[in-house]
Amino acid sequence: MKPNPGRALLVFSLFSLPLAAQPPSVKTEVIPITEAIPEDADIQKVIAPLAAEIKASFGLPLVEAPQGLFRGRRGEENLLGYWVSDVMRRAAQPLVGMPVPFAITNAGGLRANLRPGQLKVGDIFELMPFENEMVVIELTGAEVIQVVKEGLLRRGGEPCSGVKAKIEGPPEQAVLTVTWEDGSPIDPEATIKVATTDYLYGGGDSIPTLKKGRKPFTTGVTLRQMLLDECAALGKAKKDLVSPPPGRYGIPVPIQEAIRDKKLKL
């Protein structure tokens, strides 16, 4: 048979097309970062001035905190968390242009206490190392109460601002009451603006009702920046940073123990 150059080209093309479409072979390797890896002089030249600048900025003074602010443990109230949630609520209101009656964050996101003395920029980065951003959502009053309840069952009460909660009765027949901070009742049908974090709104830390939030407003501001701004404003005004008053959660010791043992039913 006489060779057909056109047919040969077609056959070659049919075989070559799938091969050409395949991605190049890629090999991956995990390289542990250890002391055995020598420093790269060129990279060090780039990093050194940046590291020096960051180190210097972390040492900048912000405000005096004579008593410090501390996270609650073993049943103590989380005054540090109350302060953070108060800052969130105050910062949210001008951003959305209306009252924000309730704010909540998570105790697990507070990674360091604020020790007594002069606070510096680095102290706030230790407290809030994450890039969590504040989000404002809408919930009903009933959903706000449910959020508080879920935080109680999860960790004995997540830091919040705007409400008070108390549990009465024995653990087997406990009764939860949640009111506004002035003691007035929460209308379960009312629409409430709620400040929280993108982490919690996304379902983090087992407060599922926050995921039901409607009309989410992403502020574009991190919690850490809010805290830095708050401290800087206090320092500029020659005011001290002091703890908010306790009393947002009233939880008898037997109830606290039942929460720790995961035996409380509400």
GROMACS .gro file of N, CA and C in nm, residues 59-221:
model
  489
   59GLY      N    1   0.716   4.709   7.064
   59GLY     CA    2   0.752   4.770   7.192
   59GLY      C    3   0.689   4.905   7.215
   60LEU      N    4   0.608   4.954   7.123
   60LEU     CA    5   0.546   5.086   7.139
   60LEU      C    6   0.443   5.084   7.252
   61PRO      N    7   0.448   5.180   7.344
   61PRO     CA    8   0.352   5.182   7.457
   61PRO      C    9   0.213   5.227   7.411
   62LEU      N   10   0.110   5.170   7.477
   62LEU     CA   11  -0.028   5.203   7.442
   62LEU      C   12  -0.101   5.271   7.557
   63VAL      N   13  -0.111   5.199   7.669
   63VAL     CA   14  -0.195   5.249   7.780
   63VAL      C   15  -0.153   5.179   7.908
   64GLU      N   16  -0.184   5.244   8.021
   64GLU     CA   17  -0.158   5.182   8.151
   64GLU      C   18  -0.278   5.096   8.191
   65ALA      N   19  -0.250   4.977   8.241
   65ALA     CA   20  -0.356   4.887   8.292
   65ALA      C   21  -0.314   4.848   8.435
   66PRO      N   22  -0.350   4.931   8.534
   66PRO     CA   23  -0.297   4.911   8.670
   66PRO      C   24  -0.328   4.774   8.729
   67GLN      N   25  -0.446   4.723   8.701
   67GLN     CA   26  -0.486   4.593   8.757
   67GLN      C   27  -0.473   4.478   8.655
   68GLY      N   28  -0.447   4.511   8.531
   68GLY     CA   29  -0.445   4.409   8.427
   68GLY      C   30  -0.586   4.359   8.398
   69LEU      N   31  -0.599   4.275   8.296
   69LEU     CA   32  -0.726   4.210   8.264
   69LEU      C   33  -0.698   4.062   8.243
   70PHE      N   34  -0.783   3.978   8.305
   70PHE     CA   35  -0.753   3.836   8.306
   70PHE      C   36  -0.872   3.754   8.258
   71ARG      N   37  -0.835   3.642   8.196
   71ARG     CA   38  -0.936   3.545   8.155
   71ARG      C   39  -0.985   3.468   8.277
   72GLY      N   40  -1.113   3.436   8.280
   72GLY     CA   41  -1.165   3.358   8.391
   72GLY      C   42  -1.132   3.211   8.375
   73ARG      N   43  -1.100   3.147   8.485
   73ARG     CA   44  -1.075   3.004   8.485
   73ARG      C   45  -1.142   2.943   8.607
   74ARG      N   46  -1.184   2.819   8.593
   74ARG     CA   47  -1.246   2.746   8.702
   74ARG      C   48  -1.364   2.823   8.762
   75GLY      N   49  -1.443   2.884   8.678
   75GLY     CA   50  -1.566   2.947   8.725
   75GLY      C   51  -1.556   3.097   8.744
   76GLU      N   52  -1.431   3.154   8.746
   76GLU     CA   53  -1.425   3.299   8.758
   76GLU      C   54  -1.478   3.363   8.630
   77GLU      N   55  -1.526   3.485   8.645
   77GLU     CA   56  -1.578   3.552   8.528
   77GLU      C   57  -1.464   3.599   8.438
   78ASN      N   58  -1.492   3.603   8.309
   78ASN     CA   59  -1.391   3.635   8.209
   78ASN      C   60  -1.391   3.786   8.184
   79LEU      N   61  -1.326   3.861   8.272
   79LEU     CA   62  -1.329   4.008   8.260
   79LEU      C   63  -1.255   4.054   8.134
   80LEU      N   64  -1.151   3.984   8.097
   80LEU     CA   65  -1.082   4.018   7.973
   80LEU      C   66  -1.176   3.999   7.853
   81GLY      N   67  -1.250   3.890   7.854
   81GLY     CA   68  -1.345   3.865   7.746
   81GLY      C   69  -1.459   3.967   7.745
   82TYR      N   70  -1.501   4.010   7.864
   82TYR     CA   71  -1.607   4.113   7.870
   82TYR      C   72  -1.556   4.242   7.804
   83TRP      N   73  -1.431   4.277   7.834
   83TRP     CA   74  -1.376   4.399   7.774
   83TRP      C   75  -1.370   4.388   7.623
   84VAL      N   76  -1.323   4.274   7.573
   84VAL     CA   77  -1.313   4.255   7.427
   84VAL      C   78  -1.451   4.266   7.362
   85SER      N   79  -1.551   4.202   7.422
   85SER     CA   80  -1.686   4.207   7.362
   85SER      C   81  -1.746   4.347   7.373
   86ASP      N   82  -1.713   4.419   7.480
   86ASP     CA   83  -1.759   4.558   7.491
   86ASP      C   84  -1.700   4.644   7.380
   87VAL      N   85  -1.571   4.625   7.354
   87VAL     CA   86  -1.505   4.700   7.247
   87VAL      C   87  -1.571   4.668   7.113
   88MET      N   88  -1.601   4.540   7.091
   88MET     CA   89  -1.667   4.501   6.966
   88MET      C   90  -1.801   4.572   6.950
   89ARG      N   91  -1.878   4.575   7.056
   89ARG     CA   92  -2.013   4.635   7.047
   89ARG      C   93  -2.005   4.785   7.020
   90ARG      N   94  -1.912   4.851   7.090
   90ARG     CA   95  -1.897   4.996   7.068
   90ARG      C   96  -1.847   5.025   6.927
   91ALA      N   97  -1.753   4.943   6.880
   91ALA     CA   98  -1.695   4.967   6.747
   91ALA      C   99  -1.794   4.937   6.635
   92ALA      N  100  -1.885   4.844   6.661
   92ALA     CA  101  -1.979   4.802   6.555
   92ALA      C  102  -2.084   4.908   6.527
   93GLN      N  103  -2.126   4.981   6.629
   93GLN     CA  104  -2.241   5.070   6.611
   93GLN      C  105  -2.217   5.178   6.506
   94PRO      N  106  -2.105   5.249   6.507
   94PRO     CA  107  -2.085   5.349   6.400
   94PRO      C  108  -2.066   5.285   6.264
   95LEU      N  109  -2.019   5.162   6.260
   95LEU     CA  110  -1.996   5.096   6.131
   95LEU      C  111  -2.127   5.060   6.062
   96VAL      N  112  -2.229   5.022   6.140
   96VAL     CA  113  -2.358   4.985   6.080
   96VAL      C  114  -2.459   5.098   6.091
   97GLY      N  115  -2.426   5.203   6.167
   97GLY     CA  116  -2.513   5.320   6.174
   97GLY      C  117  -2.637   5.301   6.257
   98MET      N  118  -2.636   5.206   6.348
   98MET     CA  119  -2.752   5.184   6.436
   98MET      C  120  -2.706   5.108   6.561
   99PRO      N  121  -2.790   5.104   6.664
   99PRO     CA  122  -2.750   5.035   6.787
   99PRO      C  123  -2.722   4.887   6.762
  100VAL      N  124  -2.618   4.838   6.828
  100VAL     CA  125  -2.584   4.695   6.827
  100VAL      C  126  -2.594   4.648   6.972
  101PRO      N  127  -2.707   4.590   7.011
  101PRO     CA  128  -2.730   4.562   7.153
  101PRO      C  129  -2.651   4.444   7.208
  102PHE      N  130  -2.597   4.359   7.120
  102PHE     CA  131  -2.535   4.236   7.170
  102PHE      C  132  -2.409   4.206   7.091
  103ALA      N  133  -2.306   4.162   7.164
  103ALA     CA  134  -2.180   4.119   7.100
  103ALA      C  135  -2.131   3.994   7.172
  104ILE      N  136  -2.069   3.906   7.097
  104ILE     CA  137  -2.016   3.783   7.157
  104ILE      C  138  -1.890   3.740   7.084
  105THR      N  139  -1.792   3.698   7.160
  105THR     CA  140  -1.673   3.638   7.103
  105THR      C  141  -1.651   3.504   7.174
  106ASN      N  142  -1.536   3.443   7.152
  106ASN     CA  143  -1.512   3.312   7.215
  106ASN      C  144  -1.389   3.320   7.305
  107ALA      N  145  -1.403   3.256   7.423
  107ALA     CA  146  -1.294   3.258   7.520
  107ALA      C  147  -1.167   3.195   7.462
  108GLY      N  148  -1.184   3.095   7.375
  108GLY     CA  149  -1.068   3.028   7.318
  108GLY      C  150  -0.984   3.117   7.229
  109GLY      N  151  -1.042   3.227   7.181
  109GLY     CA  152  -0.967   3.318   7.094
  109GLY      C  153  -0.880   3.416   7.171
  110LEU      N  154  -0.893   3.418   7.304
  110LEU     CA  155  -0.813   3.508   7.387
  110LEU      C  156  -0.691   3.430   7.434
  111ARG      N  157  -0.576   3.456   7.377
  111ARG     CA  158  -0.461   3.370   7.397
  111ARG      C  159  -0.363   3.417   7.504
  112ALA      N  160  -0.390   3.531   7.567
  112ALA     CA  161  -0.299   3.576   7.673
  112ALA      C  162  -0.371   3.676   7.761
  113ASN      N  163  -0.336   3.679   7.890
  113ASN     CA  164  -0.386   3.782   7.980
  113ASN      C  165  -0.311   3.912   7.955
  114LEU      N  166  -0.372   4.022   8.000
  114LEU     CA  167  -0.303   4.151   7.997
  114LEU      C  168  -0.254   4.179   8.138
  115ARG      N  169  -0.125   4.166   8.158
  115ARG     CA  170  -0.065   4.180   8.290
  115ARG      C  171  -0.068   4.326   8.336
  116PRO      N  172  -0.070   4.347   8.469
  116PRO     CA  173  -0.071   4.486   8.519
  116PRO      C  174   0.052   4.562   8.474
  117GLY      N  175   0.030   4.689   8.443
  117GLY     CA  176   0.141   4.773   8.401
  117GLY      C  177   0.112   4.839   8.267
  118GLN      N  178   0.216   4.884   8.204
  118GLN     CA  179   0.200   4.950   8.074
  118GLN      C  180   0.184   4.847   7.964
  119LEU      N  181   0.077   4.860   7.889
  119LEU     CA  182   0.053   4.768   7.777
  119LEU      C  183   0.123   4.821   7.652
  120LYS      N  184   0.180   4.727   7.577
  120LYS     CA  185   0.246   4.762   7.452
  120LYS      C  186   0.177   4.692   7.335
  121VAL      N  187   0.213   4.733   7.216
  121VAL     CA  188   0.151   4.675   7.096
  121VAL      C  189   0.167   4.523   7.095
  122GLY      N  190   0.284   4.475   7.135
  122GLY     CA  191   0.307   4.331   7.136
  122GLY      C  192   0.214   4.255   7.229
  123ASP      N  193   0.169   4.321   7.339
  123ASP     CA  194   0.077   4.255   7.432
  123ASP      C  195  -0.057   4.225   7.363
  124ILE      N  196  -0.103   4.317   7.280
  124ILE     CA  197  -0.231   4.295   7.211
  124ILE      C  198  -0.215   4.187   7.104
  125PHE      N  199  -0.099   4.181   7.040
  125PHE     CA  200  -0.077   4.073   6.943
  125PHE      C  201  -0.073   3.937   7.013
  126GLU      N  202  -0.018   3.932   7.136
  126GLU     CA  203  -0.019   3.805   7.210
  126GLU      C  204  -0.161   3.767   7.250
  127LEU      N  205  -0.239   3.866   7.291
  127LEU     CA  206  -0.379   3.839   7.327
  127LEU      C  207  -0.459   3.791   7.207
  128MET      N  208  -0.440   3.857   7.092
  128MET     CA  209  -0.522   3.829   6.974
  128MET      C  210  -0.432   3.806   6.854
  129PRO      N  211  -0.372   3.687   6.842
  129PRO     CA  212  -0.280   3.662   6.731
  129PRO      C  213  -0.350   3.633   6.598
  130PHE      N  214  -0.480   3.614   6.602
  130PHE     CA  215  -0.553   3.575   6.481
  130PHE      C  216  -0.599   3.698   6.402
  131GLU      N  217  -0.632   3.672   6.277
  131GLU     CA  218  -0.682   3.777   6.190
  131GLU      C  219  -0.834   3.779   6.187
  132ASN      N  220  -0.897   3.740   6.297
  132ASN     CA  221  -1.043   3.735   6.300
  132ASN      C  222  -1.102   3.873   6.276
  133GLU      N  223  -1.202   3.875   6.191
  133GLU     CA  224  -1.266   4.001   6.151
  133GLU      C  225  -1.404   4.010   6.214
  134MET      N  226  -1.447   4.130   6.247
  134MET     CA  227  -1.580   4.145   6.307
  134MET      C  228  -1.687   4.145   6.199
  135VAL      N  229  -1.795   4.075   6.227
  135VAL     CA  230  -1.910   4.068   6.139
  135VAL      C  231  -2.034   4.107   6.220
  136VAL      N  232  -2.123   4.182   6.159
  136VAL     CA  233  -2.249   4.218   6.226
  136VAL      C  234  -2.362   4.147   6.153
  137ILE      N  235  -2.441   4.074   6.228
  137ILE     CA  236  -2.551   3.997   6.170
  137ILE      C  237  -2.682   4.033   6.241
  138GLU      N  238  -2.791   3.979   6.190
  138GLU     CA  239  -2.921   3.997   6.255
  138GLU      C  240  -2.971   3.864   6.308
  139LEU      N  241  -3.015   3.865   6.434
  139LEU     CA  242  -3.080   3.749   6.495
  139LEU      C  243  -3.208   3.796   6.561
  140THR      N  244  -3.297   3.704   6.588
  140THR     CA  245  -3.413   3.738   6.670
  140THR      C  246  -3.372   3.735   6.816
  141GLY      N  247  -3.458   3.790   6.902
  141GLY     CA  248  -3.430   3.785   7.045
  141GLY      C  249  -3.420   3.642   7.094
  142ALA      N  250  -3.506   3.554   7.043
  142ALA     CA  251  -3.502   3.412   7.082
  142ALA      C  252  -3.369   3.349   7.043
  143GLU      N  253  -3.318   3.389   6.926
  143GLU     CA  254  -3.189   3.334   6.882
  143GLU      C  255  -3.073   3.388   6.967
  144VAL      N  256  -3.083   3.513   7.010
  144VAL     CA  257  -2.979   3.566   7.099
  144VAL      C  258  -2.974   3.485   7.228
  145ILE      N  259  -3.091   3.456   7.285
  145ILE     CA  260  -3.097   3.374   7.407
  145ILE      C  261  -3.038   3.236   7.380
  146GLN      N  262  -3.067   3.180   7.264
  146GLN     CA  263  -3.013   3.049   7.229
  146GLN      C  264  -2.861   3.052   7.216
  147VAL      N  265  -2.808   3.162   7.160
  147VAL     CA  266  -2.662   3.178   7.148
  147VAL      C  267  -2.598   3.177   7.287
  148VAL      N  268  -2.657   3.252   7.380
  148VAL     CA  269  -2.604   3.254   7.517
  148VAL      C  270  -2.610   3.113   7.578
  149LYS      N  271  -2.719   3.046   7.555
  149LYS     CA  272  -2.735   2.910   7.608
  149LYS      C  273  -2.630   2.815   7.551
  150GLU      N  274  -2.606   2.823   7.422
  150GLU     CA  275  -2.506   2.735   7.361
  150GLU      C  276  -2.366   2.764   7.415
  151GLY      N  277  -2.337   2.892   7.440
  151GLY     CA  278  -2.208   2.926   7.499
  151GLY      C  279  -2.193   2.875   7.640
  152LEU      N  280  -2.303   2.875   7.715
  152LEU     CA  281  -2.301   2.822   7.852
  152LEU      C  282  -2.274   2.672   7.852
  153LEU      N  283  -2.344   2.602   7.768
  153LEU     CA  284  -2.327   2.456   7.764
  153LEU      C  285  -2.189   2.418   7.710
  154ARG      N  286  -2.136   2.500   7.623
  154ARG     CA  287  -2.008   2.471   7.561
  154ARG      C  288  -1.892   2.495   7.658
  155ARG      N  289  -1.891   2.613   7.725
  155ARG     CA  290  -1.774   2.648   7.804
  155ARG      C  291  -1.810   2.727   7.929
  156GLY      N  292  -1.933   2.716   7.975
  156GLY     CA  293  -1.972   2.788   8.096
  156GLY      C  294  -1.999   2.935   8.071
  157GLY      N  295  -2.017   2.974   7.945
  157GLY     CA  296  -2.051   3.112   7.913
  157GLY      C  297  -1.941   3.179   7.833
  158GLU      N  298  -1.969   3.206   7.705
  158GLU     CA  299  -1.870   3.276   7.623
  158GLU      C  300  -1.877   3.426   7.654
  159PRO      N  301  -1.765   3.500   7.638
  159PRO     CA  302  -1.766   3.643   7.667
  159PRO      C  303  -1.866   3.717   7.578
  160CYS      N  304  -1.954   3.792   7.643
  160CYS     CA  305  -2.053   3.866   7.566
  160CYS      C  306  -2.078   4.002   7.628
  161SER      N  307  -2.145   4.088   7.553
  161SER     CA  308  -2.172   4.224   7.596
  161SER      C  309  -2.317   4.257   7.566
  162GLY      N  310  -2.385   4.317   7.665
  162GLY     CA  311  -2.522   4.363   7.643
  162GLY      C  312  -2.627   4.285   7.718
  163VAL      N  313  -2.593   4.168   7.768
  163VAL     CA  314  -2.693   4.084   7.836
  163VAL      C  315  -2.637   4.034   7.969
  164LYS      N  316  -2.730   3.983   8.051
  164LYS     CA  317  -2.695   3.911   8.173
  164LYS      C  318  -2.766   3.776   8.171
  165ALA      N  319  -2.699   3.676   8.223
  165ALA     CA  320  -2.758   3.541   8.225
  165ALA      C  321  -2.738   3.480   8.363
  166LYS      N  322  -2.838   3.410   8.409
  166LYS     CA  323  -2.824   3.338   8.536
  166LYS      C  324  -2.896   3.204   8.526
  167ILE      N  325  -2.843   3.109   8.600
  167ILE     CA  326  -2.903   2.976   8.605
  167ILE      C  327  -2.941   2.947   8.749
  168GLU      N  328  -3.061   2.901   8.769
  168GLU     CA  329  -3.111   2.872   8.904
  168GLU      C  330  -3.161   2.728   8.908
  169GLY      N  331  -3.166   2.677   9.033
  169GLY     CA  332  -3.216   2.542   9.051
  169GLY      C  333  -3.105   2.439   9.048
  170PRO      N  334  -3.139   2.314   9.079
  170PRO     CA  335  -3.040   2.207   9.075
  170PRO      C  336  -3.003   2.174   8.931
  171PRO      N  337  -2.887   2.112   8.910
  171PRO     CA  338  -2.845   2.080   8.772
  171PRO      C  339  -2.948   1.998   8.695
  172GLU      N  340  -3.022   1.915   8.767
  172GLU     CA  341  -3.120   1.828   8.699
  172GLU      C  342  -3.242   1.906   8.650
  173GLN      N  343  -3.269   2.023   8.716
  173GLN     CA  344  -3.387   2.101   8.678
  173GLN      C  345  -3.348   2.249   8.666
  174ALA      N  346  -3.235   2.273   8.604
  174ALA     CA  347  -3.184   2.411   8.595
  174ALA      C  348  -3.272   2.496   8.504
  175VAL      N  349  -3.284   2.624   8.543
  175VAL     CA  350  -3.363   2.719   8.465
  175VAL      C  351  -3.273   2.836   8.427
  176LEU      N  352  -3.265   2.865   8.297
  176LEU     CA  353  -3.182   2.975   8.247
  176LEU      C  354  -3.267   3.098   8.222
  177THR      N  355  -3.218   3.213   8.271
  177THR     CA  356  -3.284   3.341   8.243
  177THR      C  357  -3.183   3.435   8.179
  178VAL      N  358  -3.217   3.490   8.064
  178VAL     CA  359  -3.130   3.584   7.994
  178VAL      C  360  -3.208   3.714   7.974
  179THR      N  361  -3.151   3.826   8.020
  179THR     CA  362  -3.214   3.958   8.004
  179THR      C  363  -3.112   4.054   7.943
  180TRP      N  364  -3.159   4.172   7.905
  180TRP     CA  365  -3.066   4.278   7.871
  180TRP      C  366  -2.988   4.318   7.995
  181GLU      N  367  -2.880   4.389   7.976
  181GLU     CA  368  -2.791   4.419   8.089
  181GLU      C  369  -2.859   4.503   8.197
  182ASP      N  370  -2.966   4.577   8.162
  182ASP     CA  371  -3.037   4.655   8.263
  182ASP      C  372  -3.147   4.575   8.330
  183GLY      N  373  -3.157   4.448   8.298
  183GLY     CA  374  -3.257   4.361   8.361
  183GLY      C  375  -3.388   4.352   8.286
  184SER      N  376  -3.406   4.429   8.181
  184SER     CA  377  -3.531   4.424   8.104
  184SER      C  378  -3.536   4.298   8.019
  185PRO      N  379  -3.658   4.249   7.992
  185PRO     CA  380  -3.669   4.124   7.916
  185PRO      C  381  -3.632   4.140   7.769
  186ILE      N  382  -3.588   4.032   7.709
  186ILE     CA  383  -3.556   4.030   7.565
  186ILE      C  384  -3.678   3.982   7.489
  187ASP      N  385  -3.725   4.064   7.396
  187ASP     CA  386  -3.840   4.026   7.313
  187ASP      C  387  -3.795   3.916   7.216
  188PRO      N  388  -3.850   3.797   7.228
  188PRO     CA  389  -3.805   3.688   7.140
  188PRO      C  390  -3.832   3.712   6.993
  189GLU      N  391  -3.927   3.801   6.962
  189GLU     CA  392  -3.961   3.826   6.822
  189GLU      C  393  -3.882   3.942   6.762
  190ALA      N  394  -3.813   4.019   6.845
  190ALA     CA  395  -3.744   4.139   6.797
  190ALA      C  396  -3.625   4.102   6.709
  191THR      N  397  -3.591   4.191   6.616
  191THR     CA  398  -3.471   4.175   6.533
  191THR      C  399  -3.356   4.250   6.600
  192ILE      N  400  -3.246   4.181   6.621
  192ILE     CA  401  -3.136   4.236   6.699
  192ILE      C  402  -3.006   4.233   6.617
  193LYS      N  403  -2.937   4.346   6.615
  193LYS     CA  404  -2.804   4.349   6.554
  193LYS      C  405  -2.703   4.286   6.651
  194VAL      N  406  -2.622   4.197   6.598
  194VAL     CA  407  -2.527   4.122   6.681
  194VAL      C  408  -2.388   4.134   6.620
  195ALA      N  409  -2.292   4.175   6.703
  195ALA     CA  410  -2.152   4.179   6.658
  195ALA      C  411  -2.083   4.050   6.702
  196THR      N  412  -2.015   3.987   6.608
  196THR     CA  413  -1.941   3.865   6.639
  196THR      C  414  -1.821   3.857   6.545
  197THR      N  415  -1.759   3.741   6.540
  197THR     CA  416  -1.641   3.727   6.453
  197THR      C  417  -1.675   3.642   6.332
  198ASP      N  418  -1.594   3.657   6.226
  198ASP     CA  419  -1.615   3.573   6.108
  198ASP      C  420  -1.595   3.425   6.143
  199TYR      N  421  -1.509   3.398   6.241
  199TYR     CA  422  -1.484   3.260   6.284
  199TYR      C  423  -1.610   3.199   6.345
  200LEU      N  424  -1.674   3.270   6.437
  200LEU     CA  425  -1.794   3.217   6.501
  200LEU      C  426  -1.911   3.213   6.403
  201TYR      N  427  -1.923   3.317   6.320
  201TYR     CA  428  -2.031   3.319   6.221
  201TYR      C  429  -2.016   3.203   6.122
  202GLY      N  430  -1.893   3.162   6.100
  202GLY     CA  431  -1.868   3.049   6.010
  202GLY      C  432  -1.889   2.913   6.075
  203GLY      N  433  -1.926   2.912   6.202
  203GLY     CA  434  -1.955   2.784   6.268
  203GLY      C  435  -1.851   2.739   6.367
  204GLY      N  436  -1.750   2.822   6.394
  204GLY     CA  437  -1.646   2.782   6.487
  204GLY      C  438  -1.692   2.781   6.631
  205ASP      N  439  -1.631   2.694   6.712
  205ASP     CA  440  -1.651   2.686   6.857
  205ASP      C  441  -1.794   2.650   6.899
  206SER      N  442  -1.864   2.578   6.818
  206SER     CA  443  -1.990   2.514   6.857
  206SER      C  444  -2.094   2.613   6.911
  207ILE      N  445  -2.116   2.722   6.841
  207ILE     CA  446  -2.231   2.809   6.870
  207ILE      C  447  -2.312   2.813   6.741
  208PRO      N  448  -2.383   2.706   6.708
  208PRO     CA  449  -2.441   2.691   6.574
  208PRO      C  450  -2.544   2.795   6.538
  209THR      N  451  -2.612   2.853   6.639
  209THR     CA  452  -2.717   2.950   6.606
  209THR      C  453  -2.661   3.075   6.538
  210LEU      N  454  -2.532   3.107   6.564
  210LEU     CA  455  -2.473   3.223   6.498
  210LEU      C  456  -2.470   3.206   6.347
  211LYS      N  457  -2.465   3.082   6.300
  211LYS     CA  458  -2.463   3.059   6.155
  211LYS      C  459  -2.597   3.096   6.090
  212LYS      N  460  -2.700   3.110   6.172
  212LYS     CA  461  -2.831   3.149   6.119
  212LYS      C  462  -2.841   3.300   6.097
  213GLY      N  463  -2.736   3.372   6.131
  213GLY     CA  464  -2.739   3.517   6.119
  213GLY      C  465  -2.777   3.564   5.980
  214ARG      N  466  -2.860   3.665   5.975
  214ARG     CA  467  -2.908   3.719   5.847
  214ARG      C  468  -2.844   3.856   5.821
  215LYS      N  469  -2.844   3.894   5.695
  215LYS     CA  470  -2.786   4.022   5.651
  215LYS      C  471  -2.646   4.045   5.708
  216PRO      N  472  -2.554   3.953   5.686
  216PRO     CA  473  -2.419   3.971   5.743
  216PRO      C  474  -2.350   4.094   5.684
  217PHE      N  475  -2.291   4.172   5.771
  217PHE     CA  476  -2.216   4.291   5.731
  217PHE      C  477  -2.071   4.270   5.771
  218THR      N  478  -1.986   4.255   5.672
  218THR     CA  479  -1.844   4.235   5.699
  218THR      C  480  -1.777   4.370   5.717
  219THR      N  481  -1.720   4.394   5.834
  219THR     CA  482  -1.669   4.526   5.867
  219THR      C  483  -1.534   4.555   5.804
  220GLY      N  484  -1.456   4.451   5.775
  220GLY     CA  485  -1.322   4.473   5.721
  220GLY      C  486  -1.221   4.511   5.827
  221VAL      N  487  -1.260   4.504   5.954
  221VAL     CA  488  -1.171   4.542   6.064
  221VAL      C  489  -1.148   4.419   6.153
   0.00000   0.00000   0.00000
